[in-house]
Structures are given as C-alpha cells and as structure tokens.
Amino acid sequence: MIDRKAFRQNFEVMQAGLARRNSDLVAEGSAWSKAKALDIAQRDIKAKSEALQAERNSVSKMIGEKKRAGEDVSDIMKKMGEAAKAVKVLDTQAKEAEEAFVSALMEIPNIPHHSVPDGADETSNVEIRRWGNPRQDEVPPHWDIGEALGILDFDAGVKLAGSRFSVIRGVGARLERGLMQFMLDMHVDQHGYEEVWVPAIANRKTLTGTGQLPKFEDDLYRLEGEDAFLIPTAEVPVTNLYQDDILNPSSLPIKHCAYTPCFRREAGSAGRDTRGMIRQHQFDKVEMVQLVHPDDALTTLDEITKHAAAILEALDLPYRVVNLCAGDIGFSAQKTYDLEVWLPSQSCYREISSCSSFGQFQGRRASIRFRSESGKPEAVATLNGSGLAIGRTLVAILENGWQADGSVIIPKVLRPYVGNLERIEAS
RNA sequence: GGAAGGGUGGCAGAGCGGCCGAAUGCACCGGUCUUGAAAACCGGCGAAGGUAAAACUUCCGUGGGUUCAAAUCCCACCCCUUCCGCCA
C-alpha cells in the first residue's frame, strides 16, 4: 500500500511515478484517480462524525456526573437520544468512506524506484551483466531430453491432474529433491538465512498483506468452502510471519529462506510455454525473504540478487541479470532484477529468478513495523528473491548438460545429493 | 465431528454499564546509587487517524444490537485451549 500521507503531500510526484508503469493507472476512472476524491470525502465525513461523537461523549459524561449528584437528567437524555441516532448514521457513513478509500489504495501498485528504467514491456528491460559461456550448438528441448531419459512424464501429469502438470521419475525426481536441498543448504550455510517450513495454504488477510489480493484473485487456487488459497510463492507465508508485529530494530535484518510448492492458475498465459515444464500450475521453489530497515532496501536487493546468482554459478549455468523496466515490474515491487538462465534449445535467456524490493509497500499492507529511532513504529522494507525456481533449474541442467549421446552431465556440486551420480543416462 | 472453557497492551493478568485506553506484575527506556553490573529506589512506557503542536476520534477476537453512555448486557460469526472421537 502506498503511504496515505505521501499520497496527499506528494500527489504529483507519485502520479508521475505510477504513470511510468502504465498511463492507464492514473487515467480517469482508475483506482488512483478515485482515491483522491475518496480521500477528501473520507476526511470530510470523519470530521463531521467525530465532532458529533465528541459532543455525545462529553454530554454522556456529564449525565453520569449529574446522576451521581442526584440531579434530574431526563431532559438531557431525551435530547441526546436524537443525537445518538445521528451519531450512528454518521459513524456508519464514516466507516464506509474510510473503507472505500482504503480499498482504492489497495488497488494501487507500488511506485517504481527512480533507478527503474522507463518502458512498457520486457523489450525495454535493461541487461546489467552476463556470466558464463552459453553453448551455441544445437540442443534438443528439455522435454525431448527428459522423455528420452525416462525422467520427465508429461502424459502422466495430464492424466493425473490436467495440462500444465507433470511427473518426474527416477534420477530426475532425485535431482529435483537434491536441488531443493542444495539451494537451502547454500542459503543457510553461506548466505546467513534462517530456514523456515511453512503452510502452503494462506488466508485472505495474509495474501492481502503481500499484495496478491484483492486484485489478483483469479491467479490463485481458492479452497472450496473456505476463504483460503494455495500459495503462489513462499513469499506470502514467509513475509507474513511478521504481520501485525512491531519488531525490535536490533532484530533487523531478518533473513529467511524456505522451500514450498507454488500454485498458479496461469489464467492470463494461455498458449504460452504449453510444452515442457517451464510454466506449470504447480512447481517447486526455494525463496529468500528479507525484512530490513527502509534505508537498506536497495543495497539488500543487490545482496539477494547475488545470493540467487551464486546458485547459478555453483551449478555452472550461464545467466544474465536484467533490470526490469517500469512497465514490467510486479504490482508490489519497487524495483526488480530478474536472473535469466541460458536455454540452448531456444537460444535465449529465460527467467529463473526474480528478486524484488518492495520498499515499505508490503510492510504497510501487512502492518509489519519496527520501532524507529524516534520511538515511533515505522513500516519495514521487505524483499524477496527466488533462489531458485527448481523446475526451471532442472530444465536448464538438462539442456546445458546435454551430450550428443543423449546423456546429461550432472553439475559437480549436485552429485553428493544424487548418490554421487555423474551423469544421467537412458536406462 | 461432540463437550467444556477462553480470546483485554510486547508477555502474564485484573476489570462494578458512567470515575476505564484500561489495575497489578514482568519486560523495555531514562535517572539515582555503583569502579562496572546486579539489586533497590524514582520516573516513563499501546496502536491508528487527526493537528504546526494540541484538542479531538477510534480500537479490549470480528460484525451487529440494546443504552444518553458498552471491555462490561444481548445475538451471530471467527479463532484458540482442554477432553472425547477419528487420523498421517
């Protein structure tokens, strides 16, 4: 959620920032433009309501005092009976106005940081750096490699659950599990994160705190008969571990990593990546989350990005870092670096990790605060990054490690996790 | 699923329809004392909106109701704990 004081005081600046995402966001009829009117209405009705409440409170107090003194108060009480009704009406209106204002605010995305490049879509993203030597020879797509080796079974996924589900078998399954362990171990042992194991189901409040709700309900799997959803990312439960808390500043930064399955309906991506396991309804991911002092948000973003990149480097997978443009960053994000891994079958880089700073946007929504230097509670800054998406990592390993004889070389650091196996061969 | 009990400030835990945003203890912050610390003593200490600062308003699980006045009374819902049942 954007800061409501800043919304009033820096309206023009924020509007310009928002428009960098998409000019529709500040157009007539947008949540942004509605919010301004709703704020004025809200303040106006509240002032009226509060004045009347103040009067009711003071008269009520007086009635109590007079009664105790034995005086007759029936006249005043009769008069207050009328006023009480008016209070109720105004109070209801004030609550509605406040609610309308807040729900408009909830629909407004975060303001992009000034270091985020201009642009409407991914074509304007800016490459920051590259690592590794991408192979340029002809490599089959991972689904052919995986099926030939007997470790990927897309038909089974369809049979069991539907399209965009898959089954991993044998060494492939062990590799999926090994990747998860390897990534968690690295973040815990070398990057200083505390591992947490969290529910894969979250309630409405939790999903609102990180920004998936109310706007993106269609992207989530909702549980029948309950106001709860399957999580689309570990970011949701892990960040919300601290919802409604006021943290001691000495406890910052808080660093967590977690493995969870992730569930996405992919409502808007029909026809994209329909083959293979690039885009699944269910996938595995190791996520890093940090809660930091607001001043440290951007430096921490660099740090998280390095932590994610360290996994790719350890696996010897070529990648590049991309600074997403204003039109391409997510709803809650202030700034995002994507890590894109080289996929030789497609001769291009594909997203494998997304590292974002949310500034205080989520901190305000989820009411995660710390006691600031002034003694007043202030929203923390939150960040997260995939470290990494496991299914896509498996894809990258299959393609980058593929040999002309059809086998796949397993990266050295993973071998201890798969019984010291050096390569995957057809059985 | 059945039964009982319970949701109050960071925690524990009082609370008669008005004098209750709320006793008390712990924790925390500042001070006295001390070489330093502990103890003891003194003082401070919830959040949100609002304001230049105040005033003022709201918040005792959530939503409604009764009343001039609700943490306190009534109704509904949610959650937690314990016991029973079921169960990885």
Tab-separated table of C-alpha atoms in Angstrom, chain A residues 72-295:
chain	number	residue	atom	x	y	z
A	72	ASP	CA	-32.743	15.097	37.239
A	73	VAL	CA	-31.348	14.468	33.753
A	74	SER	CA	-34.342	13.178	31.821
A	75	ASP	CA	-34.438	16.293	29.594
A	76	ILE	CA	-30.837	15.976	28.504
A	77	MET	CA	-31.231	12.271	27.943
A	78	LYS	CA	-34.205	12.817	25.691
A	79	LYS	CA	-32.218	15.334	23.653
A	80	MET	CA	-29.256	13.026	23.425
A	81	GLY	CA	-31.486	10.249	22.203
A	82	GLU	CA	-31.885	12.192	18.957
A	83	ALA	CA	-28.213	12.989	18.704
A	84	ALA	CA	-27.321	9.349	19.290
A	85	LYS	CA	-29.212	8.356	16.179
A	86	ALA	CA	-27.363	10.939	14.136
A	87	VAL	CA	-24.071	9.675	15.510
A	88	LYS	CA	-24.883	6.182	14.382
A	89	VAL	CA	-25.756	7.299	10.871
A	90	LEU	CA	-22.658	9.451	10.510
A	91	ASP	CA	-20.435	6.805	12.013
A	92	THR	CA	-21.655	4.256	9.502
A	93	GLN	CA	-21.029	6.702	6.688
A	94	ALA	CA	-17.565	7.478	8.005
A	95	LYS	CA	-16.700	3.793	8.157
A	96	GLU	CA	-17.928	3.261	4.622
A	97	ALA	CA	-15.940	6.231	3.360
A	98	GLU	CA	-12.789	5.013	5.068
A	99	GLU	CA	-13.309	1.533	3.661
A	100	ALA	CA	-13.854	2.856	0.150
A	101	PHE	CA	-10.683	4.921	0.380
A	102	VAL	CA	-8.595	2.049	1.705
A	103	SER	CA	-9.862	-0.386	-0.892
A	104	ALA	CA	-8.927	2.092	-3.605
A	105	LEU	CA	-5.453	2.369	-2.056
A	106	MET	CA	-5.190	-1.425	-2.042
A	107	GLU	CA	-5.647	-1.454	-5.815
A	108	ILE	CA	-2.819	0.978	-6.450
A	109	PRO	CA	0.522	-0.617	-7.275
A	110	ASN	CA	3.837	0.432	-5.795
A	111	ILE	CA	5.664	3.437	-7.205
A	112	PRO	CA	8.726	2.362	-9.224
A	113	HIS	CA	12.076	3.455	-7.854
A	114	HIS	CA	13.809	6.161	-9.902
A	115	SER	CA	16.550	3.715	-10.863
A	116	VAL	CA	13.972	1.599	-12.675
A	117	PRO	CA	14.241	2.184	-16.434
A	118	ASP	CA	11.341	3.578	-18.454
A	119	GLY	CA	9.422	1.254	-20.727
A	120	ALA	CA	6.133	-0.501	-21.210
A	121	ASP	CA	7.156	-4.153	-21.510
A	122	GLU	CA	10.042	-6.606	-21.393
A	123	THR	CA	11.583	-5.192	-24.570
A	124	SER	CA	12.661	-2.171	-22.515
A	125	ASN	CA	14.333	-4.176	-19.774
A	126	VAL	CA	17.987	-3.348	-19.340
A	127	GLU	CA	20.641	-6.016	-19.230
A	128	ILE	CA	23.065	-5.406	-16.366
A	129	ARG	CA	25.623	-8.158	-16.806
A	130	ARG	CA	26.235	-11.668	-18.132
A	131	TRP	CA	28.019	-14.627	-16.636
A	132	GLY	CA	29.267	-17.848	-18.201
A	133	ASN	CA	29.754	-19.122	-21.712
A	134	PRO	CA	26.466	-20.056	-23.308
A	135	ARG	CA	26.773	-23.054	-25.621
A	136	GLN	CA	25.742	-22.313	-29.196
A	137	ASP	CA	25.403	-25.814	-30.611
A	138	GLU	CA	22.124	-27.492	-31.456
A	139	VAL	CA	20.447	-28.855	-28.281
A	140	PRO	CA	17.032	-30.524	-28.169
A	141	PRO	CA	14.318	-29.023	-25.940
A	142	HIS	CA	14.288	-30.307	-22.375
A	143	TRP	CA	11.031	-32.227	-22.879
A	144	ASP	CA	12.677	-34.366	-25.538
A	145	ILE	CA	15.777	-34.860	-23.422
A	146	GLY	CA	13.751	-35.707	-20.319
A	147	GLU	CA	11.379	-38.070	-22.040
A	148	ALA	CA	14.209	-39.866	-23.816
A	149	LEU	CA	15.913	-40.387	-20.464
A	150	GLY	CA	12.660	-41.544	-18.888
A	151	ILE	CA	12.738	-38.888	-16.162
A	152	LEU	CA	10.026	-36.485	-17.394
A	153	ASP	CA	6.490	-37.760	-17.985
A	154	PHE	CA	4.088	-35.108	-19.207
A	155	ASP	CA	1.335	-37.555	-20.199
A	156	ALA	CA	1.184	-38.816	-16.629
A	157	GLY	CA	0.770	-35.257	-15.370
A	158	VAL	CA	-2.146	-34.687	-17.701
A	159	LYS	CA	-3.749	-37.971	-16.695
A	160	LEU	CA	-3.483	-37.249	-13.001
A	161	ALA	CA	-4.351	-33.569	-12.880
A	162	GLY	CA	-4.565	-31.892	-16.293
A	163	SER	CA	-2.479	-29.760	-18.568
A	164	ARG	CA	0.490	-27.912	-17.091
A	165	PHE	CA	1.190	-30.700	-14.630
A	166	SER	CA	3.997	-33.173	-14.945
A	167	VAL	CA	5.562	-36.184	-13.279
A	168	ILE	CA	9.280	-36.540	-12.649
A	169	ARG	CA	10.694	-40.020	-12.242
A	170	GLY	CA	13.786	-41.791	-11.020
A	171	VAL	CA	17.022	-39.812	-11.105
A	172	GLY	CA	15.033	-36.785	-12.268
A	173	ALA	CA	12.923	-36.858	-9.115
A	174	ARG	CA	16.017	-37.297	-7.011
A	175	LEU	CA	17.607	-34.342	-8.774
A	176	GLU	CA	14.563	-32.177	-8.091
A	177	ARG	CA	14.826	-33.112	-4.413
A	178	GLY	CA	18.587	-32.679	-4.418
A	179	LEU	CA	18.327	-29.199	-5.953
A	180	MET	CA	15.996	-28.141	-3.210
A	181	GLN	CA	18.413	-29.366	-0.544
A	182	PHE	CA	21.427	-27.885	-2.261
A	183	MET	CA	19.838	-24.450	-2.569
A	184	LEU	CA	18.601	-24.379	1.015
A	185	ASP	CA	21.972	-25.552	2.318
A	186	MET	CA	23.784	-22.813	0.450
A	187	HIS	CA	21.486	-20.060	1.669
A	188	VAL	CA	21.644	-21.293	5.247
A	189	ASP	CA	25.354	-22.124	5.444
A	190	GLN	CA	26.856	-19.424	3.241
A	191	HIS	CA	24.328	-16.598	2.983
A	192	GLY	CA	23.076	-16.444	6.554
A	193	TYR	CA	19.385	-17.201	6.119
A	194	GLU	CA	17.257	-18.989	8.674
A	195	GLU	CA	15.273	-21.768	7.062
A	196	VAL	CA	11.544	-21.949	7.735
A	197	TRP	CA	8.983	-24.540	6.754
A	198	VAL	CA	5.541	-23.010	6.285
A	199	PRO	CA	1.971	-23.875	5.238
A	200	ALA	CA	1.184	-23.972	1.527
A	201	ILE	CA	-2.257	-22.561	2.280
A	202	ALA	CA	-2.814	-18.952	3.248
A	203	ASN	CA	-5.898	-16.982	4.249
A	204	ARG	CA	-7.206	-13.802	2.664
A	205	LYS	CA	-5.557	-11.424	5.101
A	206	THR	CA	-2.155	-12.984	4.529
A	207	LEU	CA	-2.467	-12.775	0.747
A	208	THR	CA	-3.615	-9.179	1.031
A	209	GLY	CA	-0.554	-8.349	3.118
A	210	THR	CA	1.883	-9.223	0.348
A	211	GLY	CA	-0.292	-7.793	-2.448
A	212	GLN	CA	-1.713	-10.822	-4.288
A	213	LEU	CA	-5.184	-9.827	-3.101
A	214	PRO	CA	-7.555	-8.183	-3.701
A	215	LYS	CA	-6.501	-7.590	-7.300
A	216	PHE	CA	-5.232	-10.950	-8.467
A	217	GLU	CA	-7.656	-13.463	-7.031
A	218	ASP	CA	-8.120	-15.032	-10.477
A	219	ASP	CA	-4.495	-16.122	-10.493
A	220	LEU	CA	-4.921	-18.148	-7.298
A	221	TYR	CA	-6.424	-21.522	-6.458
A	222	ARG	CA	-9.129	-20.959	-3.906
A	223	LEU	CA	-10.180	-23.662	-1.467
A	224	GLU	CA	-13.798	-24.689	-1.799
A	225	GLY	CA	-15.870	-23.534	1.155
A	226	GLU	CA	-13.051	-21.616	2.786
A	227	ASP	CA	-11.616	-18.154	2.500
A	228	ALA	CA	-8.176	-19.584	1.873
A	229	PHE	CA	-5.939	-20.207	-1.112
A	230	LEU	CA	-2.963	-22.275	-2.236
A	231	ILE	CA	0.112	-20.083	-2.090
A	232	PRO	CA	1.614	-18.858	-5.385
A	233	THR	CA	5.019	-18.380	-3.736
A	234	ALA	CA	6.679	-18.803	-0.339
A	235	GLU	CA	6.980	-15.026	-0.211
A	236	VAL	CA	3.388	-14.971	1.031
A	237	PRO	CA	3.619	-17.061	4.215
A	238	VAL	CA	7.232	-16.180	4.997
A	239	THR	CA	6.815	-12.397	4.803
A	240	ASN	CA	3.564	-12.607	6.728
A	241	LEU	CA	5.253	-14.459	9.553
A	242	TYR	CA	5.620	-10.958	10.968
A	243	GLN	CA	2.252	-9.445	10.081
A	244	ASP	CA	0.934	-7.075	12.776
A	245	ASP	CA	4.250	-7.211	14.628
A	246	ILE	CA	6.304	-4.318	15.891
A	247	LEU	CA	9.868	-5.542	15.640
A	248	ASN	CA	12.815	-4.559	17.718
A	249	PRO	CA	15.198	-2.661	15.385
A	250	SER	CA	18.075	-4.786	16.633
A	251	SER	CA	16.347	-7.839	15.145
A	252	LEU	CA	16.745	-6.420	11.616
A	253	PRO	CA	17.644	-7.599	9.096
A	254	ILE	CA	15.511	-10.725	9.292
A	255	LYS	CA	16.556	-13.260	6.662
A	256	HIS	CA	14.581	-16.379	5.844
A	257	CYS	CA	14.723	-18.983	3.167
A	258	ALA	CA	12.079	-21.579	2.528
A	259	TYR	CA	11.165	-24.339	0.183
A	260	THR	CA	7.496	-24.570	-0.794
A	261	PRO	CA	5.455	-25.860	-3.650
A	262	CYS	CA	3.838	-22.975	-5.551
A	263	PHE	CA	0.445	-22.987	-7.223
A	264	ARG	CA	-0.627	-20.666	-10.024
A	265	ARG	CA	-3.650	-20.778	-12.248
A	266	GLU	CA	-1.773	-19.054	-15.079
A	267	ALA	CA	-5.109	-17.532	-16.050
A	268	GLY	CA	-3.592	-14.922	-18.338
A	269	SER	CA	-0.952	-17.029	-20.034
A	270	ALA	CA	-2.973	-19.394	-22.224
A	271	GLY	CA	-0.836	-20.613	-25.091
A	272	ARG	CA	2.485	-19.574	-23.547
A	273	ASP	CA	5.057	-22.276	-22.872
A	274	THR	CA	2.465	-25.004	-23.200
A	275	ARG	CA	5.094	-27.668	-23.715
A	276	GLY	CA	7.538	-28.774	-21.090
A	277	MET	CA	7.868	-27.695	-17.508
A	278	ILE	CA	8.676	-24.018	-17.867
A	279	ARG	CA	5.185	-22.923	-16.903
A	280	GLN	CA	3.339	-25.295	-14.582
A	281	HIS	CA	0.325	-24.930	-12.309
A	282	GLN	CA	2.381	-26.471	-9.537
A	283	PHE	CA	6.125	-26.040	-9.176
A	284	ASP	CA	8.819	-26.140	-6.542
A	285	LYS	CA	10.774	-23.117	-5.452
A	286	VAL	CA	13.268	-22.054	-2.837
A	287	GLU	CA	12.665	-18.478	-1.841
A	288	MET	CA	14.672	-15.899	0.088
A	289	VAL	CA	12.891	-13.201	2.092
A	290	GLN	CA	14.393	-10.299	3.985
A	291	LEU	CA	12.883	-7.678	6.276
A	292	VAL	CA	15.206	-4.693	6.592
A	293	HIS	CA	15.439	-1.068	7.640
A	294	PRO	CA	13.926	1.062	4.825
A	295	ASP	CA	17.276	2.758	4.215
